[in-house]
mmCIF file of C-alpha atoms and ligand atoms in Angstrom:
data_model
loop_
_atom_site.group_PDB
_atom_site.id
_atom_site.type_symbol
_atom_site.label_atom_id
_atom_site.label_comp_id
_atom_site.label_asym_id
_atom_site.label_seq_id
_atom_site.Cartn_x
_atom_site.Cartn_y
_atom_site.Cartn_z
ATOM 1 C CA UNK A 1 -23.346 32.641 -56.701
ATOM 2 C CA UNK A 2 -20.927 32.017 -59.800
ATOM 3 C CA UNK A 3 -22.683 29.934 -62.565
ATOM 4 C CA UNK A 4 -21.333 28.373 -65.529
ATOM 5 C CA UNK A 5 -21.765 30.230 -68.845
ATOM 6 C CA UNK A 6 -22.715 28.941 -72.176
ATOM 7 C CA UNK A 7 -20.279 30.251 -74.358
ATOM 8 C CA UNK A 8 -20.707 31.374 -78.224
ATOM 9 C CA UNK A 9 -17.308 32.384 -78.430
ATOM 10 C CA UNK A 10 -15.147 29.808 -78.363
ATOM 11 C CA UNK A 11 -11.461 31.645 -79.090
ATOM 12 C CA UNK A 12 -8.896 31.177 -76.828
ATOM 13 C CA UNK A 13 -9.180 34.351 -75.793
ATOM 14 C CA UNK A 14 -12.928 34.042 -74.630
ATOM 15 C CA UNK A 15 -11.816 30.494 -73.706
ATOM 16 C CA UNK A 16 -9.303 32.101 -71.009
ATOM 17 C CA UNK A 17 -11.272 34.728 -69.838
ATOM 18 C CA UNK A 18 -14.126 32.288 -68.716
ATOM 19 C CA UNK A 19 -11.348 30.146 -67.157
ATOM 20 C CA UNK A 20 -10.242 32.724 -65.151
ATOM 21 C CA UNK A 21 -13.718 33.913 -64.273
ATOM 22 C CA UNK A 22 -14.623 30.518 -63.222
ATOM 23 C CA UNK A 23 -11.112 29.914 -61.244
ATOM 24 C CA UNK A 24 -11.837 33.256 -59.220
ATOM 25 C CA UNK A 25 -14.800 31.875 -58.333
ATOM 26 C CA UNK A 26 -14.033 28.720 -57.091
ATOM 27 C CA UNK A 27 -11.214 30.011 -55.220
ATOM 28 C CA UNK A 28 -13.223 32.328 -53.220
ATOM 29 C CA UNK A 29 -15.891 29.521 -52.379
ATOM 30 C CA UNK A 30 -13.016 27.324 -51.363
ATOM 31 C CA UNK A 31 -11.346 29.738 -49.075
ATOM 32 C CA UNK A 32 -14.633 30.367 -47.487
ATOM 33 C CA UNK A 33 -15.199 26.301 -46.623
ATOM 34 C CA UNK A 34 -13.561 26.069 -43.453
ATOM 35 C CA UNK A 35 -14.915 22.973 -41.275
ATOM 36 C CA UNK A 36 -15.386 19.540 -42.962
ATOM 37 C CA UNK A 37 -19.253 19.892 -43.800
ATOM 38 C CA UNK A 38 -17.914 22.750 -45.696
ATOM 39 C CA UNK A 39 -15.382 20.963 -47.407
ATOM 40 C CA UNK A 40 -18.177 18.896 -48.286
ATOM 41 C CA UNK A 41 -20.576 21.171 -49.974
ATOM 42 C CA UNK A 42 -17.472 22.761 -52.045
ATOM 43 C CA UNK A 43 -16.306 19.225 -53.477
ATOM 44 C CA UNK A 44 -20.471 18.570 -54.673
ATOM 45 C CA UNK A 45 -20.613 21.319 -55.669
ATOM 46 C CA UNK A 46 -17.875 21.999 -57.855
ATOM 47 C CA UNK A 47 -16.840 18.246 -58.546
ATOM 48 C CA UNK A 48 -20.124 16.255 -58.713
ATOM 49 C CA UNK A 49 -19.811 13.626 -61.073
ATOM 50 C CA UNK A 50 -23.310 14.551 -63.024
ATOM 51 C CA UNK A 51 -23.823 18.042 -61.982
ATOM 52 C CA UNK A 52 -21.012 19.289 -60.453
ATOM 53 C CA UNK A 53 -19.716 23.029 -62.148
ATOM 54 C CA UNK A 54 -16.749 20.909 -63.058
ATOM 55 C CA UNK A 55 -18.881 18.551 -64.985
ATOM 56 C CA UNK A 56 -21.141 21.428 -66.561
ATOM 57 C CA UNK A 57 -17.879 22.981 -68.087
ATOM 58 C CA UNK A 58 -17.339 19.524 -69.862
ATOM 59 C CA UNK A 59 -21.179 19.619 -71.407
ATOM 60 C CA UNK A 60 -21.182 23.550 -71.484
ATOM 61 C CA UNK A 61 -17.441 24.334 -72.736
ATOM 62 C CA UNK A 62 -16.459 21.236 -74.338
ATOM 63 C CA UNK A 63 -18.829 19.254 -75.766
ATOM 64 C CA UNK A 64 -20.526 22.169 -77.259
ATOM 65 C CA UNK A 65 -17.705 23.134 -78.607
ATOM 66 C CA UNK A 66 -17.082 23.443 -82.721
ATOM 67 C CA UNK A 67 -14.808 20.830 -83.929
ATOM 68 C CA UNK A 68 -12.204 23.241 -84.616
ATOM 69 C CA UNK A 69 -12.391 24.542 -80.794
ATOM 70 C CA UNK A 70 -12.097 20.948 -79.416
ATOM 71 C CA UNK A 71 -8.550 20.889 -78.478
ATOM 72 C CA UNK A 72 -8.181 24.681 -76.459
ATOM 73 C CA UNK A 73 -11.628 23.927 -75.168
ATOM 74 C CA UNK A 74 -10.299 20.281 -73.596
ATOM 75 C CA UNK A 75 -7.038 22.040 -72.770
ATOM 76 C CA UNK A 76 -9.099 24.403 -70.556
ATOM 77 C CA UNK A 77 -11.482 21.949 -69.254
ATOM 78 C CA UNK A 78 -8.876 19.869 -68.020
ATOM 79 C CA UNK A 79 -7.223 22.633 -66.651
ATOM 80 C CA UNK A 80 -10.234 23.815 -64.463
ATOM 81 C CA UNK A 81 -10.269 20.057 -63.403
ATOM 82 C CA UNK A 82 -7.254 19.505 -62.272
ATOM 83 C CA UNK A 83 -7.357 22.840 -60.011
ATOM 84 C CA UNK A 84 -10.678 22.309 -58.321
ATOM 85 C CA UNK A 85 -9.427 18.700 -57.333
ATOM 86 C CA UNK A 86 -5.941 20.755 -55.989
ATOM 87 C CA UNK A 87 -8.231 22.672 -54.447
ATOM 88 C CA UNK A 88 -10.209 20.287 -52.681
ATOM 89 C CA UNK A 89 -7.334 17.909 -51.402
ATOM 90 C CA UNK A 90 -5.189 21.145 -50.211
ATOM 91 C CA UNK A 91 -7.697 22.362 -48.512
ATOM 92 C CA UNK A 92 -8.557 18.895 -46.605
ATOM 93 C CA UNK A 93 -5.054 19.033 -45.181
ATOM 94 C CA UNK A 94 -5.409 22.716 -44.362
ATOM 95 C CA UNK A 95 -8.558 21.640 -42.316
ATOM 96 C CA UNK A 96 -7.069 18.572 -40.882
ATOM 97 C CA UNK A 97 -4.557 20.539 -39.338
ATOM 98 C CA UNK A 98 -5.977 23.399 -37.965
ATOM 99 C CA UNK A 99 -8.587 20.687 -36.015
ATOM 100 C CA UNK A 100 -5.248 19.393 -34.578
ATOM 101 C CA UNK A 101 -3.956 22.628 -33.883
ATOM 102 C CA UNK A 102 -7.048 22.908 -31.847
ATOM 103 C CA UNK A 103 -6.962 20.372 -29.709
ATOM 104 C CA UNK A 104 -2.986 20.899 -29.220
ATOM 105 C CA UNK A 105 -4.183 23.696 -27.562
ATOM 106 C CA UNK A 106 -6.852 22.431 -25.589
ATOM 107 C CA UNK A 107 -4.648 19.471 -24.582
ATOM 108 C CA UNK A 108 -1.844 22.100 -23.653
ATOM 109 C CA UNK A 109 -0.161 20.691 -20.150
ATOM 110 C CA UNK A 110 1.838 23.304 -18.075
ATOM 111 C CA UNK A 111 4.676 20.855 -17.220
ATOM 112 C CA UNK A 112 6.331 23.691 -15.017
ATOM 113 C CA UNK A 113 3.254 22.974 -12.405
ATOM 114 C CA UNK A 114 4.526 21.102 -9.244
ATOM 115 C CA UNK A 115 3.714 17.462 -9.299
ATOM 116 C CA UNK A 116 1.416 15.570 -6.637
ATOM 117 C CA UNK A 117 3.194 14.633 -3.757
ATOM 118 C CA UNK A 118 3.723 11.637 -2.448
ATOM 119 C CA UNK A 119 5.804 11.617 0.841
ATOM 120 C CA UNK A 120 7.487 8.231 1.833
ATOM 121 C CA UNK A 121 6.933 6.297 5.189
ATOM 122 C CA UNK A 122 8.606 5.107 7.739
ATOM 123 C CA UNK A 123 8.171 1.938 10.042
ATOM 124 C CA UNK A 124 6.059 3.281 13.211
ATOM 125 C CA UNK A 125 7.961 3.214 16.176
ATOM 126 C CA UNK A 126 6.248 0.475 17.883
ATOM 127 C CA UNK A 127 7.380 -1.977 15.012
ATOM 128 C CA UNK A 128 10.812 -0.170 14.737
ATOM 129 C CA UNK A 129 11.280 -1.284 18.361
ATOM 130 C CA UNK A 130 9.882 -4.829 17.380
ATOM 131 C CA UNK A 131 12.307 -5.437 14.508
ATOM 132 C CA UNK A 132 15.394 -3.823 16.642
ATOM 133 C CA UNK A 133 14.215 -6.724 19.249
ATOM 134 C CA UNK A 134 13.605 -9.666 16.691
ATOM 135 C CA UNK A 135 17.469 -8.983 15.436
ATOM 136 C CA UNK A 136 19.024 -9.184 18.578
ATOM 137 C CA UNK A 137 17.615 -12.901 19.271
ATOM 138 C CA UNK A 138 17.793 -13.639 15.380
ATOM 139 C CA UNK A 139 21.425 -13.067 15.888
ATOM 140 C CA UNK A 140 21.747 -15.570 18.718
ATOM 141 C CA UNK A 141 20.158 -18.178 16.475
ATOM 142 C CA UNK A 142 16.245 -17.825 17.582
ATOM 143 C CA UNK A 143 14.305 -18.362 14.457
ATOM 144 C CA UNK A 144 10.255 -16.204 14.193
ATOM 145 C CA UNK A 145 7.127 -18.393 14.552
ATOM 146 C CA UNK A 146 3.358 -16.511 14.630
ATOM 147 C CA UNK A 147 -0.229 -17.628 15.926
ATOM 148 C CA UNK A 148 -3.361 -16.367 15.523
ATOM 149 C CA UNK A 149 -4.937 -13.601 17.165
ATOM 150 C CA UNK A 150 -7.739 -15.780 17.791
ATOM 151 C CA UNK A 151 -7.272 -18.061 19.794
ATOM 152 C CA UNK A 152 -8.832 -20.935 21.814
ATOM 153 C CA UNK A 153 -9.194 -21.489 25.622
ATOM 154 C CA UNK A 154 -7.074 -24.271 25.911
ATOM 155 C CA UNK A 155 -4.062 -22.783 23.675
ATOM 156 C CA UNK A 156 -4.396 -19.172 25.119
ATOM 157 C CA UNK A 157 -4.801 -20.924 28.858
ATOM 158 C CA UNK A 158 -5.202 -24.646 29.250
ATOM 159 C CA UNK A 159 -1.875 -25.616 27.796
ATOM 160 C CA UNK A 160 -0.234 -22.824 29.534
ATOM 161 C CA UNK A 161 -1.648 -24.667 32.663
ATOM 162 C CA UNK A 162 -4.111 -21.994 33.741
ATOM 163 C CA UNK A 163 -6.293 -24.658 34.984
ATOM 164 C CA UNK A 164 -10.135 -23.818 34.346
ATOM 165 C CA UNK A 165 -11.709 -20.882 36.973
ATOM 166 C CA UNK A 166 -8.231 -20.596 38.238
ATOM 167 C CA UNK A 167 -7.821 -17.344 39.630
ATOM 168 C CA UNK A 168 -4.394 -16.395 37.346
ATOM 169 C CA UNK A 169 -6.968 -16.235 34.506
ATOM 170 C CA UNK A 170 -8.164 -13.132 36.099
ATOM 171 C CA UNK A 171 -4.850 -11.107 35.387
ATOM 172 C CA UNK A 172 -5.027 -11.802 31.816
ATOM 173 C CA UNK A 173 -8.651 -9.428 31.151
ATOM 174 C CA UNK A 174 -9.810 -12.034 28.757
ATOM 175 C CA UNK A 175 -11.982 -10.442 25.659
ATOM 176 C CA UNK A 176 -14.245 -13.532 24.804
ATOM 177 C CA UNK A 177 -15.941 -14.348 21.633
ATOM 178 C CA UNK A 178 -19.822 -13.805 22.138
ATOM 179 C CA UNK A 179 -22.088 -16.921 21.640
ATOM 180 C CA UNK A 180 -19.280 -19.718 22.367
ATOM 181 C CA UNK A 181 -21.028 -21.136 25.151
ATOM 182 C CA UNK A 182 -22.452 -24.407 23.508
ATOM 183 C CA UNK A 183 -18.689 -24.877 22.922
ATOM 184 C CA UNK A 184 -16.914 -27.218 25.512
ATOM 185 C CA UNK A 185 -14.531 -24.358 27.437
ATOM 186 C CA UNK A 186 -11.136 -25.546 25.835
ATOM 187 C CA UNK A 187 -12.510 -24.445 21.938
ATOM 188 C CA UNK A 188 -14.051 -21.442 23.147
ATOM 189 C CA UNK A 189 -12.792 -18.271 21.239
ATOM 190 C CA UNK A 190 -11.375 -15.399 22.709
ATOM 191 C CA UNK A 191 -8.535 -12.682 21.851
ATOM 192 C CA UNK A 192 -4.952 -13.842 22.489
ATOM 193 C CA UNK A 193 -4.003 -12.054 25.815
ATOM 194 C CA UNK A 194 -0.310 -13.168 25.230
ATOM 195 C CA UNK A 195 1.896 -14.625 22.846
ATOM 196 C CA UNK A 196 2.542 -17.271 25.278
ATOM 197 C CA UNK A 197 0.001 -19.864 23.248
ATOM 198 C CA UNK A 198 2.423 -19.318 19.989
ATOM 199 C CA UNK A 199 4.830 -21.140 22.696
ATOM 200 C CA UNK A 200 2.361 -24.353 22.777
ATOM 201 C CA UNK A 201 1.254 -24.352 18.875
ATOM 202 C CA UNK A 202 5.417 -24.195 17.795
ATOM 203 C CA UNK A 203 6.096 -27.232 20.593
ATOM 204 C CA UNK A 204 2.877 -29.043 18.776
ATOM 205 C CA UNK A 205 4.390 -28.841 15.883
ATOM 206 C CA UNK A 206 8.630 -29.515 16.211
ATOM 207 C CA UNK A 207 10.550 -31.931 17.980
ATOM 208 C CA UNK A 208 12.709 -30.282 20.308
ATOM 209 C CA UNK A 209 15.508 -28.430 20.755
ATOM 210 C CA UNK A 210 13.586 -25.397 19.933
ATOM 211 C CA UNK A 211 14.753 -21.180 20.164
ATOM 212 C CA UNK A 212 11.556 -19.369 18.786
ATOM 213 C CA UNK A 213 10.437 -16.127 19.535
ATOM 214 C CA UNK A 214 6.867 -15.290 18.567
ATOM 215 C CA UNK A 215 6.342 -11.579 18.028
ATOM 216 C CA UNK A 216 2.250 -10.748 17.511
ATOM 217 C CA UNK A 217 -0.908 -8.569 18.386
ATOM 218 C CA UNK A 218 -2.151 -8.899 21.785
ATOM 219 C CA UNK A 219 -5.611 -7.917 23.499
ATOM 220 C CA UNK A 220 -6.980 -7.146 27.086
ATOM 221 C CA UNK A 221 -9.967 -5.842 28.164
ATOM 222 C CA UNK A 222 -8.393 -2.990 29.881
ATOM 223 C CA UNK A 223 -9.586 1.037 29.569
ATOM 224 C CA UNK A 224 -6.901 3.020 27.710
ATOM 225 C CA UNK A 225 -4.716 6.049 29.772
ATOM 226 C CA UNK A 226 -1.312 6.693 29.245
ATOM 227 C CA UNK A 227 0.198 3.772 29.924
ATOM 228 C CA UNK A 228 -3.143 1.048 28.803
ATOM 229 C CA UNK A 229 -3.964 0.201 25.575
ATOM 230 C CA UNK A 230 -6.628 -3.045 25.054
ATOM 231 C CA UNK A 231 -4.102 -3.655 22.071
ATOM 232 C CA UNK A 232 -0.656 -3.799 22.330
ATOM 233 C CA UNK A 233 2.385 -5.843 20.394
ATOM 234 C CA UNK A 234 4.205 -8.896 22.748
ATOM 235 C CA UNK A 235 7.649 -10.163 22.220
ATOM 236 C CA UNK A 236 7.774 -13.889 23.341
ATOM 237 C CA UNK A 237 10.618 -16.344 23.433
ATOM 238 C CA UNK A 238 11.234 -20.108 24.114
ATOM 239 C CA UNK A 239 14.204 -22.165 24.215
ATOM 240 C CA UNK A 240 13.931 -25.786 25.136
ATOM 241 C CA UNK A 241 16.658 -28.644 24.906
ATOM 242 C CA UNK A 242 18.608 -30.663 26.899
ATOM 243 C CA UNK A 243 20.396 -29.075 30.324
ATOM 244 C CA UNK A 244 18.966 -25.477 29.819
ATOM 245 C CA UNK A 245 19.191 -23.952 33.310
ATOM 246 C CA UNK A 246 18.157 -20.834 34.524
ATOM 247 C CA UNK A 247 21.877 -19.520 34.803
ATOM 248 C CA UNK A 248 21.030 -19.586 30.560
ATOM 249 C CA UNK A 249 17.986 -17.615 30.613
ATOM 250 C CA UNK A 250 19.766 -14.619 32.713
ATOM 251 C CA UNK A 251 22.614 -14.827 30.760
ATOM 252 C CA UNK A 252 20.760 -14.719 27.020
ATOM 253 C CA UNK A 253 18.283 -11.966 28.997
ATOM 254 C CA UNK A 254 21.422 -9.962 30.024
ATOM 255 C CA UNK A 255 22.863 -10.065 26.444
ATOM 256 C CA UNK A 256 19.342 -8.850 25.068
ATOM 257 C CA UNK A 257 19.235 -5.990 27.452
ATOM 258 C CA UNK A 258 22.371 -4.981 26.998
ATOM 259 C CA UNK A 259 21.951 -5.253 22.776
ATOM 260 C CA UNK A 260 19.257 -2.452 23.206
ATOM 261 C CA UNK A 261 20.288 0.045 25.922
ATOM 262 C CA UNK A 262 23.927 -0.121 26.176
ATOM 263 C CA UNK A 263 26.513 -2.433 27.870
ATOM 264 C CA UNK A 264 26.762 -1.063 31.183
ATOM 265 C CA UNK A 265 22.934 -1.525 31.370
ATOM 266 C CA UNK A 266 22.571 -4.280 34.679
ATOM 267 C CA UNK A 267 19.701 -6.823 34.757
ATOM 268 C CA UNK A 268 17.854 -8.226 37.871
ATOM 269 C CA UNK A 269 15.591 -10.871 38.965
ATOM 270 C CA UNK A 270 12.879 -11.144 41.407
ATOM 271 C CA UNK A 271 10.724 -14.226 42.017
ATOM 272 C CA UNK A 272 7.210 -13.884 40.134
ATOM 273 C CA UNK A 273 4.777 -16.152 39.318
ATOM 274 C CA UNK A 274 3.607 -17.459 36.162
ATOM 275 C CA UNK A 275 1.543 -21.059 35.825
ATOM 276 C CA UNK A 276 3.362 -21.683 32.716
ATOM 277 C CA UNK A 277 6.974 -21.286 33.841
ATOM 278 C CA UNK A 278 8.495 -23.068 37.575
ATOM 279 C CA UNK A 279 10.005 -20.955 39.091
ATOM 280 C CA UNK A 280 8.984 -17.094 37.467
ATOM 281 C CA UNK A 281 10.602 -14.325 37.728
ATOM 282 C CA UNK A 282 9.965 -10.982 36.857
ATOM 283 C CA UNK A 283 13.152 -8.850 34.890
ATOM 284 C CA UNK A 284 13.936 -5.627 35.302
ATOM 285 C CA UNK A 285 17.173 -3.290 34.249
ATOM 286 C CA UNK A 286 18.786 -0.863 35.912
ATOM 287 C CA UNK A 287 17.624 2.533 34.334
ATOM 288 C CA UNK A 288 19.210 3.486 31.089
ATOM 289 C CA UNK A 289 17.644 7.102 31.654
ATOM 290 C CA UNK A 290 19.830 8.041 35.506
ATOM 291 C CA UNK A 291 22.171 4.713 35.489
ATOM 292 C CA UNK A 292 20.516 3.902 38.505
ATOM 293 C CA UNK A 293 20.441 6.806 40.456
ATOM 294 C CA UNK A 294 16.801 7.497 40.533
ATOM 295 C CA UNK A 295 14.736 9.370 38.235
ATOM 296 C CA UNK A 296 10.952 10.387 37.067
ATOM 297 C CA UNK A 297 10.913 7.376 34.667
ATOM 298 C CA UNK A 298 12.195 4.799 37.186
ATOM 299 C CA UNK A 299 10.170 6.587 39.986
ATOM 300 C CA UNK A 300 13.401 7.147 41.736
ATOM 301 C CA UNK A 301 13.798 3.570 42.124
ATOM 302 C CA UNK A 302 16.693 2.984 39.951
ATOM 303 C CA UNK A 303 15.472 -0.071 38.415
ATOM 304 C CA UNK A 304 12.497 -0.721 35.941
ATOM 305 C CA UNK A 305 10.315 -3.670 35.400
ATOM 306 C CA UNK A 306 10.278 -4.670 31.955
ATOM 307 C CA UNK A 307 9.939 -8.659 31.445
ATOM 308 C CA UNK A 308 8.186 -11.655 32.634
ATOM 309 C CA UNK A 309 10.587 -14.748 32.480
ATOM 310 C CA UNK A 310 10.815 -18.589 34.014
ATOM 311 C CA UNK A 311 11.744 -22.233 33.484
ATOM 312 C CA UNK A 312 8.998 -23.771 31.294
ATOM 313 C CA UNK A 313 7.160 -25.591 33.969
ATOM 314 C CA UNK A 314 7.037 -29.592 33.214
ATOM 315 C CA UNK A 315 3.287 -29.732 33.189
ATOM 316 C CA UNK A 316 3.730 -27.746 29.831
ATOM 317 C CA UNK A 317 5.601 -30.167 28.343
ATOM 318 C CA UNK A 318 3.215 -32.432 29.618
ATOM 319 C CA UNK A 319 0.664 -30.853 27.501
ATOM 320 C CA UNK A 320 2.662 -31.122 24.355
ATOM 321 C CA UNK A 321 4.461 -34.810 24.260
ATOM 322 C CA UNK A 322 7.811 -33.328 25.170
ATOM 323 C CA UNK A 323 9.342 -35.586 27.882
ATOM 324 C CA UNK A 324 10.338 -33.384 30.927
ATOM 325 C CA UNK A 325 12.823 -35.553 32.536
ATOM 326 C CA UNK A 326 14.784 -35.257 29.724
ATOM 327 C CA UNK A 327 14.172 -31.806 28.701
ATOM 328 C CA UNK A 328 14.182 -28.153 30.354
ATOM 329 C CA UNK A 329 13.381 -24.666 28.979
ATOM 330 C CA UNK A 330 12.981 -21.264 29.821
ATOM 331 C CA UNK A 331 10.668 -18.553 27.922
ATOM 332 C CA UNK A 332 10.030 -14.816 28.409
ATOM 333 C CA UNK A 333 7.365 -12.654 27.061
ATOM 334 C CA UNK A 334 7.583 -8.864 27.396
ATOM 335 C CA UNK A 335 5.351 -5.422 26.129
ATOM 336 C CA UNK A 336 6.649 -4.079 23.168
ATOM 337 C CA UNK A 337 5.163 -0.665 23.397
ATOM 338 C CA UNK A 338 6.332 -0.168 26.895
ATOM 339 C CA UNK A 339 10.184 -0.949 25.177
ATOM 340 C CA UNK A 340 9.731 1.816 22.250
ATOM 341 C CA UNK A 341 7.995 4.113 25.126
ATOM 342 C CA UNK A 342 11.504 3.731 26.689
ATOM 343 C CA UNK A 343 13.500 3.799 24.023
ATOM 344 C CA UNK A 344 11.628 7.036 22.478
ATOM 345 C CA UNK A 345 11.130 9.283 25.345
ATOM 346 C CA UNK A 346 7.548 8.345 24.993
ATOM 347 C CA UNK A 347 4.958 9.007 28.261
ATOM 348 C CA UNK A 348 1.901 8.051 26.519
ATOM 349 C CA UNK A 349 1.380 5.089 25.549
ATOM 350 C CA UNK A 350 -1.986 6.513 22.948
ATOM 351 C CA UNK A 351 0.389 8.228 21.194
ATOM 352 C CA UNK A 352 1.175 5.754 19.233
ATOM 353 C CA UNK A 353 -2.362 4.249 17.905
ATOM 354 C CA UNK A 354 -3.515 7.923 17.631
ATOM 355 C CA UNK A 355 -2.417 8.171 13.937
ATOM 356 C CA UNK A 356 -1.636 11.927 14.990
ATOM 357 C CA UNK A 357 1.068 12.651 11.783
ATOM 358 C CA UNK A 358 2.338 15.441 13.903
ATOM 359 C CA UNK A 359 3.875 12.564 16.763
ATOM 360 C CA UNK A 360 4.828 10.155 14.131
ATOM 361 C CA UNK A 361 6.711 12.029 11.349
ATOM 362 C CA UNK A 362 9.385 12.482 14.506
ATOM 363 C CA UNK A 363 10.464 9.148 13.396
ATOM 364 C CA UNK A 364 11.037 9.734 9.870
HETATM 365 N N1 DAH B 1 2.533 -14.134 28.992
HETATM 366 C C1 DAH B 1 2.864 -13.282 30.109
HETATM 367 C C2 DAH B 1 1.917 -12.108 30.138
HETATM 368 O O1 DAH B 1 1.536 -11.625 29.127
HETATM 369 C C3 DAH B 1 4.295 -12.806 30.005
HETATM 370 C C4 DAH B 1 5.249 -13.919 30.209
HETATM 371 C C5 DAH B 1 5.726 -14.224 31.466
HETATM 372 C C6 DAH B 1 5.656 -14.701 29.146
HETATM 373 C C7 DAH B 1 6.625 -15.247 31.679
HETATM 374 C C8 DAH B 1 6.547 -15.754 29.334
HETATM 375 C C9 DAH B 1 7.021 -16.015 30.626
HETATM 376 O O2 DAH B 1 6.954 -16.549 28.326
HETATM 377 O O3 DAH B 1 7.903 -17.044 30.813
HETATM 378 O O4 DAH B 1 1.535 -11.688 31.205
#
């Protein structure tokens, strides 16, 4: 390891050749730091302030210099300096930058690797068929009111005029809420088995004339198969005013139907019964699939059953503060899934809650 000489020549001669000696030196140490502790060492070493090599030349070279000598001897000293600080500070970049070099490389991203994929959806059928349905009434000037899937007896039933224990209730495969039986009957919970009680909460709420339809969520306690599900989506309307007759609800059903299958699509009306409407019917079309002929779909009947309809009865009105002798309604409610299982060449009605990506990405 290079140390610094004491000179007793101090020519310029000997002068330069212990320059140079000292320069090789330093260079080689210098190229050989090559991480920043490195660094380090080489810039104590060589430049500490009291006993750096640097400083040693000062007491070594200079100082002991004869007075005569002074000036090369400073000339050289200041030299050798000058160079080890070069040194130092070049080499600190050179370091710098090979540690970013580094990481560069680490860091390296292959940009020509595909990209994560993120495939867009689609509206599921069921809603597709939903929305197609909510634009045809929007369009004859029906605005969209919602309930709650929870409901109470006496909106989902009493109000309807499902009298309590009368047998219609037993159509409607009520799913009660468990431990409601401290509850008087009318506040008990249960799921909404129709959107019929969004017809009572909207008449609560505005004077008449009203045109609502109430699209929602609906539950039954009924096993699934192909054409069950104990959820399913309702479409229900109501329009109440002054001199609406039932030649009103066949004719704004007959525009509806025709809106989604077609205009030479025929409508017909059977009487039904309902508690909430006076008198019922039940709606069916003639089938878009054979045009009436008979087919598997229409079970070679030619017609299919798709809607429950009727007058409002007055004893609804009763319930809300409308005044029936001066007003008259009608209201329908029908399944939306069975509508998109039309519409979509569907036969099961599972398919559609299944979440099977296979059935649905036919509708993107
Ligand atoms: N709420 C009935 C049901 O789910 C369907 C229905 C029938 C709704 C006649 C109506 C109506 O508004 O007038 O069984």
């Amino acid at each position: 390891m290079y140390t610094v000489p004491k000179l007793t020549d101090f020519s310029a001669r000997a002068l330069d050749e212990a320059k140079e000696e000292l320069l090789a030196a330093m260079a080689v140490e210098a190229g050989d730091a090559t991480d920043g502790p490195a660094l380090e060492e080489f810039r104590n070493r060589w430049l500490g302030r009291k006993f750096g090599l640097v400083a040693q030349v000062n007491e070594l070279w200079l100082k002991a210099a004869p007075g005569s000598a002074k000036r090369e001897a400073g000339q050289r000293v200041n030299e050798i300096k000058q160079r080890a600080e070069e040194l130092a500070e070049k080499h600190v970049k050179a370091i710098a930058k090979s540690i970013l070099n580094a990481r560069l490389r680490a860091e390296t991203l292959d940009i020509s690797l595909p990209g994560i994929e993120r495939p867009l959806g689609v509206r599921h059928p069921v809603l597709r068929t939903l929305d197609e349905l909510i634009s045809v009434f929007v369009k004859m000037g029906y605005s969209i009111a919602e309930g709650p899937e929870v409901e109470s007896d006496y909106y989902n039933f009493e109000a309807l005029n499902f009298p309590p224990n009368h047998p219609a209730r037993d159509t409607q495969d009520t799913l009660f809420i468990a431990n409601q039986e401290q509850r008087a009957q009318r506040d008990r919970l249960l799921l909404r088995t129709h959107t019929s009680p969004v017809q009572i909460r909207t008449m609560e709420k505005s004077a008449p004339p009203v045109r609502v339809i109430c699209p929602g969520k609906v539950h039954r306690n009924d096993a699934p198969d192909a054409t069950h599900s104990p959820v399913f989506h309702q479409l229900e309307g109501l329009c109440v005013d002054t001199n609406i007759t039932f030649g009103d609800l066949k004719g704004t059903l007959d525009h509806a139907m025709k809106s989604l299958f077609g205009s030479a699509v025929k409508t017909s009306f059977r009487p039904s019964f309902f508690p909430f409407t006076e008198p019922s019917v039940e709606v069916s079309i003639s089938c878009p699939f054979c045009g009436g002929k008979g087919c598997r779909p229409c079970k070679q009947s030619g017609w299919i059953e798709l809607l429950g309809a009727g007058m409002v009865d007055p004893n609804v009105f009763g319930f809300v503060g409308y005044d029936p002798k001066k007003l008259s309604g009608f209201a329908f409610g029908m399944g939306v899934e069975r509508l998109a299982m039309m519409t979509y060449n569907v036969d099961d009605i599972q398919q559609f809650f299944y979440g099977d990506m296979r059935f649905l990405e036919q509708f993107a």
